[in-house]
Every structure is written in C-alpha cells, then in structure tokens.
Amino acid sequence: MARGTRQLSLNAFIYPTGHHEAAWRHPDSSPERIYDVSYFQELGRTAEAAKFDAVFFADGPALRQNVKHYAAPGLEPITLLTAIATATTNLGLIATASTTYYEPYNLARLFSSLDHISGGRAGWNIVTTGTDLAAANFGLAAHPVHADRYARAREFVDAVVALWDSWEDDAIVLDPAAGIYADTDKIHEINFVGRHLKVRGPFNAARTPQGHPVLVQAGASNDGRSFAGRYAEAIFTAHQRLEDGQAFYADIKKRAAAFGRNPEHVKVLPGISPFIADTEAEAHALEREFNELTVPAYGLAQLKNLVGTDVRHLPLDEAVPVELFAGAGDVTDNSQSRLQVIAGIVARERPTVRQLLHRLAGARGHRVFAGTPEQVADTIEEWFTNGAADGFNVMPPQYPQGLEKFASTVVPILQERGLFREEYTGSTLRDHFGLPRPESQFSGRAAVAQ
Amino acid sequence: MARGTRQLSLNAFIYPTGHHEAAWRHPDSSPERIYDVSYFQELGRTAEAAKFDAVFFADGPALRQNVKHYAAPGLEPITLLTAIATATTNLGLIATASTTYYEPYNLARLFSSLDHISGGRAGWNIVTTGTDLAAANFGLAAHPVHADRYARAREFVDAVVALWDSWEDDAIVLDPAAGIYADTDKIHEINFVGRHLKVRGPFNAARTPQGHPVLVQAGASNDGRSFAGRYAEAIFTAHQRLEDGQAFYADIKKRAAAFGRNPEHVKVLPGISPFIADTEAEAHALEREFNELTVPAYGLAQLKNLVGTDVRHLPLDEAVPVELFAGAGDVTDNSQSRLQVIAGIVARERPTVRQLLHRLAGARGHRVFAGTPEQVADTIEEWFTNGAADGFNVMPPQYPQGLEKFASTVVPILQERGLFREEYTGSTLRDHFGLPRPESQFSGRAAVAQ
C-alpha cells in the first residue's frame, strides 16, 4: 500500500513513572504524583495533542510487584480513565480487566459507563490474569488453569457483548407527551447459559456510542491467539525481531479470517519502548543511565517469578546459565511465551546476569529501542510496511518526558511521511482504529424482556 | 444544643430527572441528557455551590424499572461520580454498591480509587440488594435470603475495610536515592477468612486521603439496623412522621453505642422530597402537576412489585383495600419496612388507588413535603432539633430545577438560622460530616506481607 493511505495506530501505554523499572528513581520523574489524577490527565492531554489513538493501562487485582523497590500503580484503571475522559475529547481510553476475577454484569456496566461518559472512546483489554496472588484475593486456593480461564473468558466476552447489545440502538423512544420512554420490544433478555457463567439480562443501560467498547487482547499463547482471532479488535503484542513480528501478524490475520472476520478489523500493535535522543550515542547513554538506576534485588526477584527458580545467588557479572530457560520451548501459557522471548535473548546474546536484568528492566520483555527520532520512525515504518504491525503500543521508558519526546520528535516525522494523522478524523476509538461500529446481535429479533 | 453549633448535613440524592416518577415527562426536565456526563457535572456543581455535604446515587445490577414508562438511570455510579469529582472540589461523592453481587477486592479498588481521585470525598452506600432480577444476572436461581445476605455483608465490609487499611498511612517512604519506595513492614496481608469470603491481600493501593471512604447504609430491618449500628457512619432512612423518625434515630444511636461507638459518629439522614413554591397553594399545585403526569400502568406495576400481588384490576378511584397490606407488620426485610411505611399511610389516610399511586410516585415511600421555603426549612429544623435527624437526604422531585430551588431558597434560610454552613470548613466528606479519620487497624502491627 502506498505511503499515506494506510495509517498507523499509536497507543500510549501508561505506567505511572514509565516502563523502565527504575524510572521512578530518575530525577525527571514524579513518583509522588502517582495517586494524583491531574498527573494522568496531563499525560492524557499530551497523548491527545500528539493525536495518539488511545492511552492504555495494564491491571491486575493483586499487589504483584515488590513495592519495596518499585513505585507500583495504585489507581484502578476504569475510574482513572473516566477522569482522563473528562480532561480530553478525542483520545481513546483502554483499560485492562480480568475475566477470571470479575462478574460479567458488573464489568459490562463499568465499560458501558466509560463509553457513554467519554462519548465513545472506551476499549477493554481482556485478560484472564495469570497469578496465584490474585486467586488468593478471591477466595481460591490456586489460580485456575490456563484452559479453564480461557473457557471462562470466551463465555465472559459472549455474555458481556450480549449485555451491551441487549438494548437495540433505537430502543429509547423518548416521547414524554405519550408517557413512553423506551420501546421494550427492543430491549432483550440475553439468557446466556454457559458452563462457567449464567446471565439473564437485560442490561440496565442503553447501547453505547460505539455500539460497544473496542475489544483488545494481549495473549500470545495458542489459546490467546485463538481468542484474539475470534474476538480481538486490537492486539498488543511483544516481539524483539521483525521476523517474529511478521510471523505473529500473519498468524493472527489468518486466524481472524478463519473466524469469518475481516483481518483489517484486527489491529496488531507490538510494544516498543524507545530511548530517544538527538544522537544514537546519547540515546544509548540515556538507556545506560536508567539501567544503572536499577536495584538488582528487585530485578532478581522479578526474574525468579518468571523462571520459577531462585536466582538470587547468581553472580551479577557472570553469564546467565542457559539451563535456566530449559523449559521455555513449550508455549502453552502467556507467561511461557514471555519466557520464550527471554530465552531467545539469552541464547542469542549470552548476556551476564546484570546485562539480562538491564534488558528486562526496560519493558519486561517488550522491545527496547535506543536511537534518534529518525531511527525510531524508521523502525516503526519498517515494521508497519513489512507486515509486522498496524501500529505500536508506545511504552516510554519514563513519563512524562519519554512521551513528550516521542510526541515532539517522532510523531512529526511519521506525519511528514504520511504514516500518521495530523488531525483526528473522528471522535471515537473505533474511528481512530478504523473499526466498524458493530450492529446489535438482537437487531430485529423478537423481544422477550419486560 | 444551641442553634449554630450543631450543623446540619445535606445530601443531594440524584435521580437523573428527579425523584418523582413522572419527572422525566415534565417540560422542565431533560431526559435526553441522562447519559450525558456534563448534565451530572452541572448538578454536582449546583450542589457544591450550595455547600451540600455530598451527592448520592442509588444503584442495583439489574434493569428493575419498567422503562417503557420511565427514564431509568443508565450510568454506573462509581464511574459517574469520578467524572463529577473532576468537576468539583469539595463535594462528597456517595455511590451505592452491592455486597451480594460484587467481590470485595474489586469493589475496594473502585472506592479507593474514587477516594484518591477526589482527594478524600468518597462514600460507599452499602446495600445487600433485594431482587431476584439481580440474582438472575449473576447465575443464581434466586436471590439469597435476607439473613445470608447480611452475613455476607458483614464479612464483605470487614474484608474491604481491612484491605483499605492494609497499607499503613506512612507505608510509602519514597526515597529514590536509596531505591526504597515503600516500607513493606507497613503493608499487611489481611488473611481474612469468613464463612462466605476469603481474601488474603495485601491491597494494591496506598491508604486513601480519608483513611477509608465513609461507610453509608440504608437498611431499616432489624438486621439492617444492627448492621448500621456496627458499621455505618451515615444512614439514609425513610420516615413519614416525626415520631417515627425520632424512634429510629434513638434506636440507631443506642445500637451504635452498644457496639462501643460514639453515637455522634453515626449521622442519621432521613429522606425528604420537597415541592417548593412561593406560596403553599402553589407548592401543592406543583405536586399535583407532577402527579397528573404519572402513568397509572407504571404505578400499578410498581405497587404490584411491592405488595407481591397483582393490583392492576383495582379501580383507580376506589379506596385501596386494607387487606393488601395484611402481611406488612413483620419487619424482617428492608422491602418489608418500606411496605410497613406504606401500610401506615393506607391505614391513616384511606386513600383511593389513584391517590396512593400519587403518594408513591413522589419518592417511593420517602417523605414528600409541599410548602414554601420557610415551611421546608421549618420541618428540617424541627426534625433536626427534636432528635429525628442529623441532616437530610434531599430528594428533589425534579432535576435540575428542584435542586436549584432548594439551593436558592431553603439553604439561605438554614444558613441564616445558623443551622447550615456558609462555606466548607474542610475538603473531605469526613470533614463535612464531622467524622474522624480512622486509624489503620494494622498500625504498629508486625508485618507478614512481602
């Protein structure tokens, strides 16, 4: 496709002080503001001024990080995005939420409300959650196994979308003179009965501006990809190398087509965490500056969680033992796919423990790239035009400067090249992503409710 | 107590177009704006300009009302209050949420986030939810019985408060130079194990500005009152007559004292739905104007839900059969207490069916009062100074004019009499209600977490 017709999607993935694990220690950062809503509203305005498609927040219902050495996020994403919604007008708003630890009716309401409040800018990043820590907060002895989580996730999404669809678009009649508010023939019980979930409906809110919020997904396992091919309208993914990105991209588009979907309506957005400076040398120096701020005890604890064995005894300046990743070949779980990415790094680069910790400190396995604005734009264009990406999940190593730098230096180059919008052409997240507004599955069906 | 020392609390209970069931049909109303966040932000600003303690939203996870004839609320209250938080600076923000149909960890996060985002203005109206309609949206064949719901509610509140307490106030150290973000000795697992719920913790957010959100409750049954005496810091209640209000007030204060609590830290706030006009005759005419807009089919359906038998055959202009309320003596459930209030009206006033429907149309069993601003202020003062109320849950029959009228005519009289603040003297909901900031239950306890 010629430059200028197909357009990049850019999404700002917000971690309070940045994606580099030591960002909170950097003098430019404001870790004292991570419970301050105005800080996030400012980040949202910066992303909107640069015409980003959306901001995105990760989430999980447990205290996962070792907060002794890390300024972990504390605000719940849906409420936080609601506050950002009131400070912006076009920016998409994507929150992560778990199908394992929520009830469909409750979660459907939160996202419906966000979509109404924001005038059609909500997206839901669907996760099944992968930790025993979360299970213990919900009365379970252990986290449900991967396959069960995905089985529930499928039912969950089916039920939630049916709830969102249960009021047809024209259900509200609004005839005060006649005393008729809604045409209840157009409000439907969903009568969802699955193996894990049972939901009758109807929903207690009208259909939202987008029909329903955009469905986003990030699982890279086989189950995850299958789920994505079936449901996801945007996919966040992690790849280090162009060829891996291309293989994933092709696979996802094929899976979507196999489900009878238009592959163009599934946006593939790899993560990239760019250290940007005027020269390549300065960019690498900036990356080193952050790496030198890491706390090895924190990195070793994170690595232990990933590989499942204690690594705290490993000498920091000796090579990582390859055996540590012996079990990483079999991608049955999402955490396994993360492990495989890292096993690949270890096999190819044979880093010392310290070097590996620095690699992981960058963006937890996502691609870290240090370079000039031109080089960042080049790699984005390369992936975009060579079948590896429809856009990027931009993960600045540090906020707010990392986002501001990207916005002021990389975005103009992408715009100059005709790859990225100079103005919003629509007001909803679906508009930005180029996704159609779905029709209600109940349109024209006979009513049951009321 | 002398006028001017003890201060009234005033809370604006927001129903989208007003508390009168026909408000949405009134030409002053804007039912087309009930999904428009700016409408609610304007109501919040009006309440804040009048120095109200808080706004309050009811809620339930089901489509309860017959929306054929009623503009039912569609936005979820916690997200909606987050949006109102960003448009106000002092106003308290109280949302209703169910202990029966939420998980404690999820709900604790939503309210924690609202308290952080608003700078300490959140309140949680704790309900157990009372309908089979909700049960069917959560995979249950029938709604759990009253006693089980309250048993779960007690565990739920204990778990949620423990989560909110699990980070001590000074847990965040924030020493970037040393690489220390938090003192993990001050972050605690809660290890809550009940009969219905099990939650390990710790929470994944710092303690909130208020220590924790204000706990609000509205159940009037014996279980409900006992629950209120133990946990509630503010209580919404429904009484038609001063003597009933006094009896309830005395009972609640006694129950709180029996739990070792300071009765002054339990604010009793009866509902009042005032039709206000310059003369009493005009106020009554205003009430009639709204009553004449009711749709009898809607009112009869609501009455059927309340009494449990079909009443649609009753001639509108004949007396209500007293037998309809034969079973209303025994207050074991909250819906029963509502029924008892209405049974009292029927026994005392012997209304026709149409008259009863008009009475119920006003505020669903809450006290409707038509009068001049002076008369409204008089009844508020009478209840306040005669041991029936610490303030009021103001339920304007119609929004926004009903609130504006109250704000511009009744509030100045109350201020003139020294009964109500002219300026906020604090910035949190606890400040407004005169409630202490609770200390964390884990303060000084040895750590388990991390």
mmCIF file of N, CA, C and O in Angstrom, chain B residues 4 7-8 10 49-52 377 407-423:
data_model
loop_
_atom_site.group_PDB
_atom_site.id
_atom_site.type_symbol
_atom_site.label_atom_id
_atom_site.label_comp_id
_atom_site.label_asym_id
_atom_site.label_seq_id
_atom_site.Cartn_x
_atom_site.Cartn_y
_atom_site.Cartn_z
ATOM 1 N N GLY B 4 -26.726 26.915 65.778
ATOM 2 C CA GLY B 4 -25.456 27.450 65.290
ATOM 3 C C GLY B 4 -24.249 26.615 65.673
ATOM 4 O O GLY B 4 -23.218 26.741 65.044
ATOM 5 N N GLN B 7 -24.354 21.364 63.332
ATOM 6 C CA GLN B 7 -24.645 21.726 61.941
ATOM 7 C C GLN B 7 -25.332 20.589 61.205
ATOM 8 O O GLN B 7 -24.981 19.420 61.365
ATOM 9 N N LEU B 8 -26.307 20.969 60.405
ATOM 10 C CA LEU B 8 -26.997 20.034 59.522
ATOM 11 C C LEU B 8 -26.065 19.458 58.461
ATOM 12 O O LEU B 8 -25.188 20.166 57.962
ATOM 13 N N LEU B 10 -26.458 18.047 54.603
ATOM 14 C CA LEU B 10 -27.403 17.972 53.487
ATOM 15 C C LEU B 10 -26.758 17.239 52.329
ATOM 16 O O LEU B 10 -25.630 17.542 51.916
ATOM 17 N N ALA B 49 -22.077 24.469 44.961
ATOM 18 C CA ALA B 49 -22.252 25.912 45.160
ATOM 19 C C ALA B 49 -23.140 26.173 46.381
ATOM 20 O O ALA B 49 -22.975 27.176 47.075
ATOM 21 N N ALA B 50 -24.075 25.253 46.651
ATOM 22 C CA ALA B 50 -24.967 25.398 47.802
ATOM 23 C C ALA B 50 -24.371 24.780 49.068
ATOM 24 O O ALA B 50 -25.029 24.745 50.102
ATOM 25 N N LYS B 51 -23.119 24.302 48.982
ATOM 26 C CA LYS B 51 -22.381 23.758 50.136
ATOM 27 C C LYS B 51 -22.970 22.453 50.672
ATOM 28 O O LYS B 51 -22.828 22.132 51.862
ATOM 29 N N PHE B 52 -23.642 21.703 49.806
ATOM 30 C CA PHE B 52 -24.093 20.375 50.208
ATOM 31 C C PHE B 52 -22.899 19.536 50.663
ATOM 32 O O PHE B 52 -21.781 19.690 50.157
ATOM 33 N N ALA B 377 -37.805 24.730 55.465
ATOM 34 C CA ALA B 377 -36.754 24.955 56.463
ATOM 35 C C ALA B 377 -37.270 24.629 57.860
ATOM 36 O O ALA B 377 -36.539 24.055 58.684
ATOM 37 N N ALA B 407 -31.664 25.021 46.695
ATOM 38 C CA ALA B 407 -30.387 25.699 46.940
ATOM 39 C C ALA B 407 -30.570 27.207 47.079
ATOM 40 O O ALA B 407 -29.939 27.847 47.923
ATOM 41 N N SER B 408 -31.447 27.775 46.265
ATOM 42 C CA SER B 408 -31.545 29.236 46.253
ATOM 43 C C SER B 408 -32.543 29.774 47.276
ATOM 44 O O SER B 408 -32.499 30.948 47.620
ATOM 45 N N THR B 409 -33.437 28.912 47.774
ATOM 46 C CA THR B 409 -34.443 29.446 48.717
ATOM 47 C C THR B 409 -34.362 28.822 50.110
ATOM 48 O O THR B 409 -34.447 29.540 51.103
ATOM 49 N N VAL B 410 -34.182 27.516 50.216
ATOM 50 C CA VAL B 410 -34.188 26.870 51.535
ATOM 51 C C VAL B 410 -32.813 26.992 52.201
ATOM 52 O O VAL B 410 -32.713 27.322 53.389
ATOM 53 N N VAL B 411 -31.776 26.754 51.424
ATOM 54 C CA VAL B 411 -30.423 26.788 52.006
ATOM 55 C C VAL B 411 -30.125 28.142 52.667
ATOM 56 O O VAL B 411 -29.629 28.177 53.809
ATOM 57 N N PRO B 412 -30.428 29.268 52.014
ATOM 58 C CA PRO B 412 -30.145 30.550 52.675
ATOM 59 C C PRO B 412 -30.875 30.721 54.013
ATOM 60 O O PRO B 412 -30.321 31.305 54.946
ATOM 61 N N ILE B 413 -32.094 30.183 54.117
ATOM 62 C CA ILE B 413 -32.825 30.279 55.388
ATOM 63 C C ILE B 413 -32.114 29.453 56.452
ATOM 64 O O ILE B 413 -31.921 29.903 57.588
ATOM 65 N N LEU B 414 -31.703 28.249 56.079
ATOM 66 C CA LEU B 414 -30.988 27.394 57.032
ATOM 67 C C LEU B 414 -29.671 28.034 57.457
ATOM 68 O O LEU B 414 -29.262 27.946 58.618
ATOM 69 N N GLN B 415 -29.013 28.690 56.527
ATOM 70 C CA GLN B 415 -27.756 29.380 56.850
ATOM 71 C C GLN B 415 -28.031 30.559 57.783
ATOM 72 O O GLN B 415 -27.343 30.755 58.784
ATOM 73 N N GLU B 416 -29.056 31.313 57.453
ATOM 74 C CA GLU B 416 -29.487 32.457 58.261
ATOM 75 C C GLU B 416 -29.763 32.038 59.711
ATOM 76 O O GLU B 416 -29.432 32.749 60.658
ATOM 77 N N ARG B 417 -30.338 30.855 59.844
ATOM 78 C CA ARG B 417 -30.662 30.346 61.186
ATOM 79 C C ARG B 417 -29.445 29.719 61.879
ATOM 80 O O ARG B 417 -29.567 29.197 62.984
ATOM 81 N N GLY B 418 -28.324 29.719 61.193
ATOM 82 C CA GLY B 418 -27.113 29.161 61.801
ATOM 83 C C GLY B 418 -27.095 27.644 61.819
ATOM 84 O O GLY B 418 -26.330 27.029 62.560
ATOM 85 N N LEU B 419 -27.938 27.025 60.994
ATOM 86 C CA LEU B 419 -28.035 25.559 61.009
ATOM 87 C C LEU B 419 -27.163 24.892 59.953
ATOM 88 O O LEU B 419 -26.915 23.688 60.024
ATOM 89 N N PHE B 420 -26.724 25.667 58.971
ATOM 90 C CA PHE B 420 -26.002 25.054 57.849
ATOM 91 C C PHE B 420 -24.849 25.958 57.424
ATOM 92 O O PHE B 420 -24.970 27.186 57.406
ATOM 93 N N ARG B 421 -23.753 25.333 57.075
ATOM 94 C CA ARG B 421 -22.522 26.041 56.710
ATOM 95 C C ARG B 421 -22.738 27.063 55.594
ATOM 96 O O ARG B 421 -23.554 26.846 54.696
ATOM 97 N N GLU B 422 -21.971 28.148 55.658
ATOM 98 C CA GLU B 422 -21.956 29.103 54.540
ATOM 99 C C GLU B 422 -20.736 28.857 53.653
ATOM 100 O O GLU B 422 -20.716 29.251 52.495
ATOM 101 N N GLU B 423 -19.714 28.240 54.245
ATOM 102 C CA GLU B 423 -18.543 27.824 53.465
ATOM 103 C C GLU B 423 -18.130 26.441 53.960
ATOM 104 O O GLU B 423 -18.359 26.104 55.123
#
